[in-house]
CSV table of C-alpha atoms and ligand atoms in Angstrom, one decimal:
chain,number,residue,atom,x,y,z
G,19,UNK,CA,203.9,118.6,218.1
G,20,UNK,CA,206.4,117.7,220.8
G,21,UNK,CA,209.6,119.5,221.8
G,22,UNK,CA,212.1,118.1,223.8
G,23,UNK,CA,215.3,120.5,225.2
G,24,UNK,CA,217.9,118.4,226.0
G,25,UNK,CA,221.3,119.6,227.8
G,26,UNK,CA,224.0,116.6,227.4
G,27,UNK,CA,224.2,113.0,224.9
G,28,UNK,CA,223.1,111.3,228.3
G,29,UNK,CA,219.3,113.3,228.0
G,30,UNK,CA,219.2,112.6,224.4
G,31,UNK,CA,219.6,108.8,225.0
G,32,UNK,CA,217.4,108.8,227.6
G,33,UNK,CA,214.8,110.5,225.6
G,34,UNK,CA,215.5,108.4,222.9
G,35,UNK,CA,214.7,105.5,225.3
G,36,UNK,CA,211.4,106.9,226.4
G,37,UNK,CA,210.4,107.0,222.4
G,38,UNK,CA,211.4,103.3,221.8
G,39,UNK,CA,209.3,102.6,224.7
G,40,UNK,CA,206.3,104.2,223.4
G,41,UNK,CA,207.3,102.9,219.4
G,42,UNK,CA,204.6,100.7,217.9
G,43,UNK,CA,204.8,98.4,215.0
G,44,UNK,CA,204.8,99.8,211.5
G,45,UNK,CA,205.7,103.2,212.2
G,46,UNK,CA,208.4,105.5,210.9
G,47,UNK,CA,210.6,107.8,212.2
G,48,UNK,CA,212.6,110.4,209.6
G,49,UNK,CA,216.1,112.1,211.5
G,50,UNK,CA,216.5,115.5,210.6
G,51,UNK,CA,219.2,117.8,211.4
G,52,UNK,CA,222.9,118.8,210.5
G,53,UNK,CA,226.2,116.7,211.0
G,54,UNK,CA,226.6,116.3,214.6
G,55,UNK,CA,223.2,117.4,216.2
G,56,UNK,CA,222.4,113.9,217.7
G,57,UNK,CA,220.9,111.6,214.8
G,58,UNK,CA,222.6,108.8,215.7
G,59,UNK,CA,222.7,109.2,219.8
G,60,UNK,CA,218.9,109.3,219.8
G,61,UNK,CA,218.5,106.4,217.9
G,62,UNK,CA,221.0,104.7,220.0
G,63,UNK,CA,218.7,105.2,222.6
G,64,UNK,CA,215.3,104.3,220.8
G,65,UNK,CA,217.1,101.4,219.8
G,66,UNK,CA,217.9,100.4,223.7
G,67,UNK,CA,213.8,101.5,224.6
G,68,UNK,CA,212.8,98.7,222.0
G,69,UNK,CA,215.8,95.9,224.1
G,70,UNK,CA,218.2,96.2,221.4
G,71,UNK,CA,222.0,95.9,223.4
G,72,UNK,CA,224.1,95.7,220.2
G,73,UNK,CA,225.9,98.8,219.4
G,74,UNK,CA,223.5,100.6,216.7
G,75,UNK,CA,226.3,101.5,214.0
G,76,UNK,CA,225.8,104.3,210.7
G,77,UNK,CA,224.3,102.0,207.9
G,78,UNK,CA,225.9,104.4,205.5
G,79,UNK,CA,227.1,102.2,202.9
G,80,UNK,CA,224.5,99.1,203.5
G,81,UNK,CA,221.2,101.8,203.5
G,82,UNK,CA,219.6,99.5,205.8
G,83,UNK,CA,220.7,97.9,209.2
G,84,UNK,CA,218.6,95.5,211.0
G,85,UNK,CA,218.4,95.0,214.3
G,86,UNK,CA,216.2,91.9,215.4
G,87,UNK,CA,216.7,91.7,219.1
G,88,UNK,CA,214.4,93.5,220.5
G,89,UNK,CA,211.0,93.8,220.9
G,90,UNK,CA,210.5,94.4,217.4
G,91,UNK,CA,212.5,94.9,214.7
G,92,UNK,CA,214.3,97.8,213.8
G,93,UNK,CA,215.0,99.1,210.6
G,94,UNK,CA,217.8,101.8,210.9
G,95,UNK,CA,218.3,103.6,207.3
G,96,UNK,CA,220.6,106.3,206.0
G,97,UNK,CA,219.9,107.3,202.1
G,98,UNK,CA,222.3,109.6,201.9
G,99,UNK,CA,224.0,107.9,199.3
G,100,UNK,CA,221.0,106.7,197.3
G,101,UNK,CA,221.4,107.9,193.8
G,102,UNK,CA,217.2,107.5,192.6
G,103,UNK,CA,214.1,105.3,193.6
G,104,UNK,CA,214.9,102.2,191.9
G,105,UNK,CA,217.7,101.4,194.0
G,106,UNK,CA,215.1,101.7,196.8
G,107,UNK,CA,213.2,99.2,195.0
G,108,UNK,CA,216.1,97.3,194.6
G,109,UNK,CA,216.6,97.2,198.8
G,110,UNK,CA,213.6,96.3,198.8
G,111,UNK,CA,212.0,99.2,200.8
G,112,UNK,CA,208.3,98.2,201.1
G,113,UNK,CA,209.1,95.1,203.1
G,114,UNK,CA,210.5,97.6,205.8
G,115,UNK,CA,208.0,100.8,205.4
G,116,UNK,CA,205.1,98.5,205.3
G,117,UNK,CA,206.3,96.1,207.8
G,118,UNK,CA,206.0,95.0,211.7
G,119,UNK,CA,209.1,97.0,212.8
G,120,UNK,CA,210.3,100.1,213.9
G,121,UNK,CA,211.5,102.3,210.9
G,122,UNK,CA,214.0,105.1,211.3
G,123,UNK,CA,215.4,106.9,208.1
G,124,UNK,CA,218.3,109.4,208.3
G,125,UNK,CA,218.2,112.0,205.6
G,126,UNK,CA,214.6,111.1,204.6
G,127,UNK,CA,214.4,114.5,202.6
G,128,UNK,CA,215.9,112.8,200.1
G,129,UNK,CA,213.2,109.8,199.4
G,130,UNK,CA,210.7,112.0,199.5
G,131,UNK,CA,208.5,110.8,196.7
G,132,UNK,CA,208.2,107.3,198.3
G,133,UNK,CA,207.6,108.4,202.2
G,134,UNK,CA,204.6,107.7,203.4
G,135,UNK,CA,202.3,110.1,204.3
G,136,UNK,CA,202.0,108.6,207.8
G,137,UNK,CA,205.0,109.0,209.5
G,138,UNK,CA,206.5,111.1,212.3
G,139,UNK,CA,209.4,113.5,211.8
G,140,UNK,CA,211.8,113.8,214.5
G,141,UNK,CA,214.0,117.5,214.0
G,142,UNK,CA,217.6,118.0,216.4
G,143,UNK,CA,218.5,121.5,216.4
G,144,UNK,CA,221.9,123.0,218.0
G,145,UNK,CA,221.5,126.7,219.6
G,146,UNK,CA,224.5,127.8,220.7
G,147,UNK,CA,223.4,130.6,222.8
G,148,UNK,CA,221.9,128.2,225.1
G,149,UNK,CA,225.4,126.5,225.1
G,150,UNK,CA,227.3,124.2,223.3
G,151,UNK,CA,225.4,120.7,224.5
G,152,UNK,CA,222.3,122.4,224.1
G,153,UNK,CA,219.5,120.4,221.5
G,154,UNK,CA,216.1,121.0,220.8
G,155,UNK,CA,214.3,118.2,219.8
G,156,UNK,CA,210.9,118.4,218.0
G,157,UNK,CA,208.9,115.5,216.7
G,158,UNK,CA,205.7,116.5,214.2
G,159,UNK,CA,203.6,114.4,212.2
G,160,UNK,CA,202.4,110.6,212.7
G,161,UNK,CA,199.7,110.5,215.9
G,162,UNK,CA,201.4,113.5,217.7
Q,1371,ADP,P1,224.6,112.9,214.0
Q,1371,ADP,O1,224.2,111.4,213.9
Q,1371,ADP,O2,223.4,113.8,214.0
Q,1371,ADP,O3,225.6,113.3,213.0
Q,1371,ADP,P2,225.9,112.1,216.4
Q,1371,ADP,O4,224.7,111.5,217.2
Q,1371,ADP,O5,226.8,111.1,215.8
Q,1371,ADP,O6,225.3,113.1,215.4
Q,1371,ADP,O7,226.8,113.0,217.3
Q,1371,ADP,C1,226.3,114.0,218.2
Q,1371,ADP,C2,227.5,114.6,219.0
Q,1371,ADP,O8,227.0,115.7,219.8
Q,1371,ADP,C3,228.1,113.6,219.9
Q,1371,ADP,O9,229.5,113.8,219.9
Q,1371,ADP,C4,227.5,114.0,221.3
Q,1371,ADP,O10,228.3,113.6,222.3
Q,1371,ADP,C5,227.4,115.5,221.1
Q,1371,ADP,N1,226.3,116.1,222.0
Q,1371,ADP,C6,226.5,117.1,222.8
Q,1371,ADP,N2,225.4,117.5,223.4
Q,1371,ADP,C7,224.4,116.6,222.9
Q,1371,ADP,C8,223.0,116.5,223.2
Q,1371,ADP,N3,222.3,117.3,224.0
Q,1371,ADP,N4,222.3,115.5,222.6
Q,1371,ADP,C9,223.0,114.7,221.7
Q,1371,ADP,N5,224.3,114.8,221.4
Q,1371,ADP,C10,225.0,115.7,222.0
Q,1372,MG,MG1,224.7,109.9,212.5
Protein backbone atom coordinates (compact mmCIF):
# COMPACT_ATOMS: atom_id res chain seq x y z
CA UNK A 1 0.00 0.00 0.00
CA UNK A 2 0.98 3.52 -0.87
CA UNK A 3 -0.37 6.85 0.47
CA UNK A 4 0.11 9.89 -1.01
CA UNK A 5 -1.06 13.49 0.94
CA UNK A 6 -1.41 15.96 -1.44
CA UNK A 7 -2.14 19.78 -0.50
CA UNK A 8 -3.36 21.61 -4.01
CA UNK A 9 -4.80 20.10 -7.90
CA UNK A 10 -1.07 21.08 -8.90
CA UNK A 11 0.41 17.98 -6.37
CA UNK A 12 -2.27 15.72 -7.48
CA UNK A 13 -1.26 16.16 -11.24
CA UNK A 14 2.10 15.86 -10.50
CA UNK A 15 1.60 12.72 -8.63
CA UNK A 16 -0.55 11.63 -11.19
CA UNK A 17 2.44 12.19 -13.62
CA UNK A 18 4.85 10.21 -11.55
CA UNK A 19 2.20 7.05 -11.78
CA UNK A 20 1.88 7.38 -15.65
CA UNK A 21 5.54 7.24 -15.65
CA UNK A 22 5.84 4.13 -13.78
CA UNK A 23 2.33 2.56 -15.72
CA UNK A 24 3.04 -0.58 -17.62
CA UNK A 25 1.13 -2.26 -20.21
CA UNK A 26 -1.99 -4.25 -19.38
CA UNK A 27 -2.68 -2.86 -16.14
CA UNK A 28 -5.66 -1.31 -14.41
CA UNK A 29 -6.25 1.36 -12.41
CA UNK A 30 -10.05 1.67 -10.52
CA UNK A 31 -10.81 5.64 -9.15
CA UNK A 32 -12.44 5.63 -6.04
CA UNK A 33 -13.73 8.45 -4.14
CA UNK A 34 -16.81 11.00 -3.90
CA UNK A 35 -17.76 13.87 -6.39
CA UNK A 36 -15.07 16.28 -6.35
CA UNK A 37 -12.09 14.49 -4.50
CA UNK A 38 -9.68 14.49 -7.57
CA UNK A 39 -10.73 11.51 -10.02
CA UNK A 40 -10.45 13.22 -12.95
CA UNK A 41 -7.25 15.65 -12.01
CA UNK A 42 -5.12 12.63 -11.29
CA UNK A 43 -5.84 10.99 -14.32
CA UNK A 44 -5.21 14.21 -16.13
CA UNK A 45 -1.91 13.83 -14.90
CA UNK A 46 -1.32 9.97 -15.44
CA UNK A 47 -2.50 10.69 -18.73
CA UNK A 48 0.33 13.50 -19.28
CA UNK A 49 3.17 10.81 -17.42
CA UNK A 50 2.16 8.27 -20.39
CA UNK A 51 2.74 11.82 -23.29
CA UNK A 52 -0.82 12.25 -23.73
CA UNK A 53 -1.27 16.44 -24.36
CA UNK A 54 -5.03 16.34 -25.36
CA UNK A 55 -7.27 17.45 -22.71
CA UNK A 56 -8.49 14.02 -20.96
CA UNK A 57 -12.43 14.81 -20.82
CA UNK A 58 -15.32 12.63 -18.48
CA UNK A 59 -16.25 9.67 -20.82
CA UNK A 60 -19.58 9.65 -19.04
CA UNK A 61 -21.85 9.03 -21.79
CA UNK A 62 -19.37 7.13 -24.34
CA UNK A 63 -18.04 4.63 -21.09
CA UNK A 64 -14.85 4.51 -22.84
CA UNK A 65 -12.41 7.24 -24.12
CA UNK A 66 -9.25 6.44 -25.86
CA UNK A 67 -6.46 8.21 -25.94
CA UNK A 68 -3.69 6.85 -28.46
CA UNK A 69 -0.96 9.38 -28.21
CA UNK A 70 1.15 8.45 -25.85
CA UNK A 71 3.25 5.99 -24.98
CA UNK A 72 0.64 3.53 -24.74
CA UNK A 73 -2.76 3.62 -25.00
CA UNK A 74 -5.06 4.75 -22.58
CA UNK A 75 -8.26 3.54 -21.86
CA UNK A 76 -10.17 6.18 -19.56
CA UNK A 77 -13.66 4.54 -18.36
CA UNK A 78 -16.56 5.80 -16.29
CA UNK A 79 -19.56 3.04 -15.72
CA UNK A 80 -21.56 5.01 -13.85
CA UNK A 81 -24.24 4.77 -16.13
CA UNK A 82 -23.88 1.12 -17.14
CA UNK A 83 -27.11 -0.58 -16.49
CA UNK A 84 -25.68 -4.71 -16.33
CA UNK A 85 -22.69 -6.68 -17.84
CA UNK A 86 -23.92 -7.24 -21.20
CA UNK A 87 -23.59 -3.79 -22.16
CA UNK A 88 -19.95 -4.26 -21.08
CA UNK A 89 -19.87 -7.02 -23.48
CA UNK A 90 -21.40 -5.01 -25.88
CA UNK A 91 -18.31 -2.12 -25.45
CA UNK A 92 -16.45 -4.70 -25.92
CA UNK A 93 -14.48 -4.58 -22.50
CA UNK A 94 -12.01 -7.51 -22.85
CA UNK A 95 -10.19 -5.89 -25.75
CA UNK A 96 -9.28 -3.02 -23.19
CA UNK A 97 -8.88 -5.04 -19.67
CA UNK A 98 -6.92 -7.66 -21.47
CA UNK A 99 -5.10 -5.38 -23.75
CA UNK A 100 -1.57 -3.35 -24.23
CA UNK A 101 -2.82 -0.16 -22.68
CA UNK A 102 -3.20 1.73 -19.67
CA UNK A 103 -6.76 1.06 -18.13
CA UNK A 104 -8.41 3.46 -15.74
CA UNK A 105 -12.13 2.81 -14.56
CA UNK A 106 -14.05 5.42 -12.58
CA UNK A 107 -16.74 3.98 -10.39
CA UNK A 108 -15.29 0.42 -10.78
CA UNK A 109 -17.51 -0.71 -7.76
CA UNK A 110 -20.03 -1.04 -9.91
CA UNK A 111 -18.45 -3.82 -12.53
CA UNK A 112 -17.45 -5.66 -9.94
CA UNK A 113 -18.22 -9.15 -11.18
CA UNK A 114 -16.01 -8.66 -14.28
CA UNK A 115 -12.80 -6.83 -12.65
CA UNK A 116 -9.96 -8.64 -12.69
CA UNK A 117 -8.46 -9.83 -9.85
CA UNK A 118 -5.12 -8.15 -10.82
CA UNK A 119 -5.56 -4.65 -10.71
CA UNK A 120 -4.55 -1.70 -8.49
CA UNK A 121 -7.04 0.49 -6.69
CA UNK A 122 -6.36 3.99 -6.46
CA UNK A 123 -8.74 5.72 -3.24
CA UNK A 124 -8.94 10.11 -2.97
CA UNK A 125 -10.16 11.03 0.30
CA UNK A 126 -10.98 14.75 1.44
CA UNK A 127 -10.22 15.61 5.31
CA UNK A 128 -11.22 18.74 6.00
CA UNK A 129 -9.49 19.23 9.26
CA UNK A 130 -6.38 19.18 7.46
CA UNK A 131 -7.94 21.93 5.25
CA UNK A 132 -10.03 22.32 2.35
CA UNK A 133 -7.34 21.26 -0.57
CA UNK A 134 -6.25 18.58 1.51
CA UNK A 135 -6.35 14.75 -0.30
CA UNK A 136 -5.13 11.61 0.71
CA UNK A 137 -4.37 9.38 -1.87
CA UNK A 138 -3.94 5.60 -1.31
CA UNK A 139 -3.25 3.09 -3.97
CA UNK A 140 -3.69 -0.90 -2.82
CA UNK A 141 -3.76 -3.93 -4.84
CA UNK A 142 -1.82 -4.81 -8.27
CA UNK A 143 2.19 -5.17 -7.55
CA UNK A 144 2.17 -2.61 -4.63
P1 LIG B 1 -13.73 14.06 -9.45
O1 LIG B 1 -13.29 13.62 -10.83
O2 LIG B 1 -13.26 13.15 -8.36
O3 LIG B 1 -15.20 14.29 -9.36
P2 LIG B 1 -12.31 16.47 -10.13
O4 LIG B 1 -10.92 16.00 -10.39
O5 LIG B 1 -13.17 16.76 -11.31
O6 LIG B 1 -13.05 15.46 -9.13
O7 LIG B 1 -12.28 17.81 -9.25
C1 LIG B 1 -11.52 17.95 -8.09
C2 LIG B 1 -11.67 19.40 -7.60
O8 LIG B 1 -11.02 19.57 -6.35
C3 LIG B 1 -11.06 20.39 -8.56
O9 LIG B 1 -11.88 21.53 -8.60
C4 LIG B 1 -9.72 20.71 -7.91
O10 LIG B 1 -9.26 22.00 -8.24
C5 LIG B 1 -10.07 20.61 -6.45
N1 LIG B 1 -8.93 20.28 -5.57
C6 LIG B 1 -8.57 20.96 -4.47
N2 LIG B 1 -7.52 20.41 -3.86
C7 LIG B 1 -7.18 19.32 -4.60
C8 LIG B 1 -6.17 18.34 -4.46
N3 LIG B 1 -5.28 18.32 -3.44
N4 LIG B 1 -6.11 17.36 -5.40
C9 LIG B 1 -7.01 17.35 -6.42
N5 LIG B 1 -7.99 18.25 -6.60
C10 LIG B 1 -8.09 19.25 -5.70
MG1 LIG C 1 -14.38 13.11 -12.62
Amino acid sequence: MQIKETFSPEETFRFGQKLGEQAQPGEIYTLVGDLGTGKTVLTQGIASGLGITEPICSPTFTVVQVYEEGRMPLYHFDVYRIGDMEEMEEIGYEDYFYGQGLTMIEWANLIQEILPDCHREIRIEKDLEKGFDYRRIVISGGNI
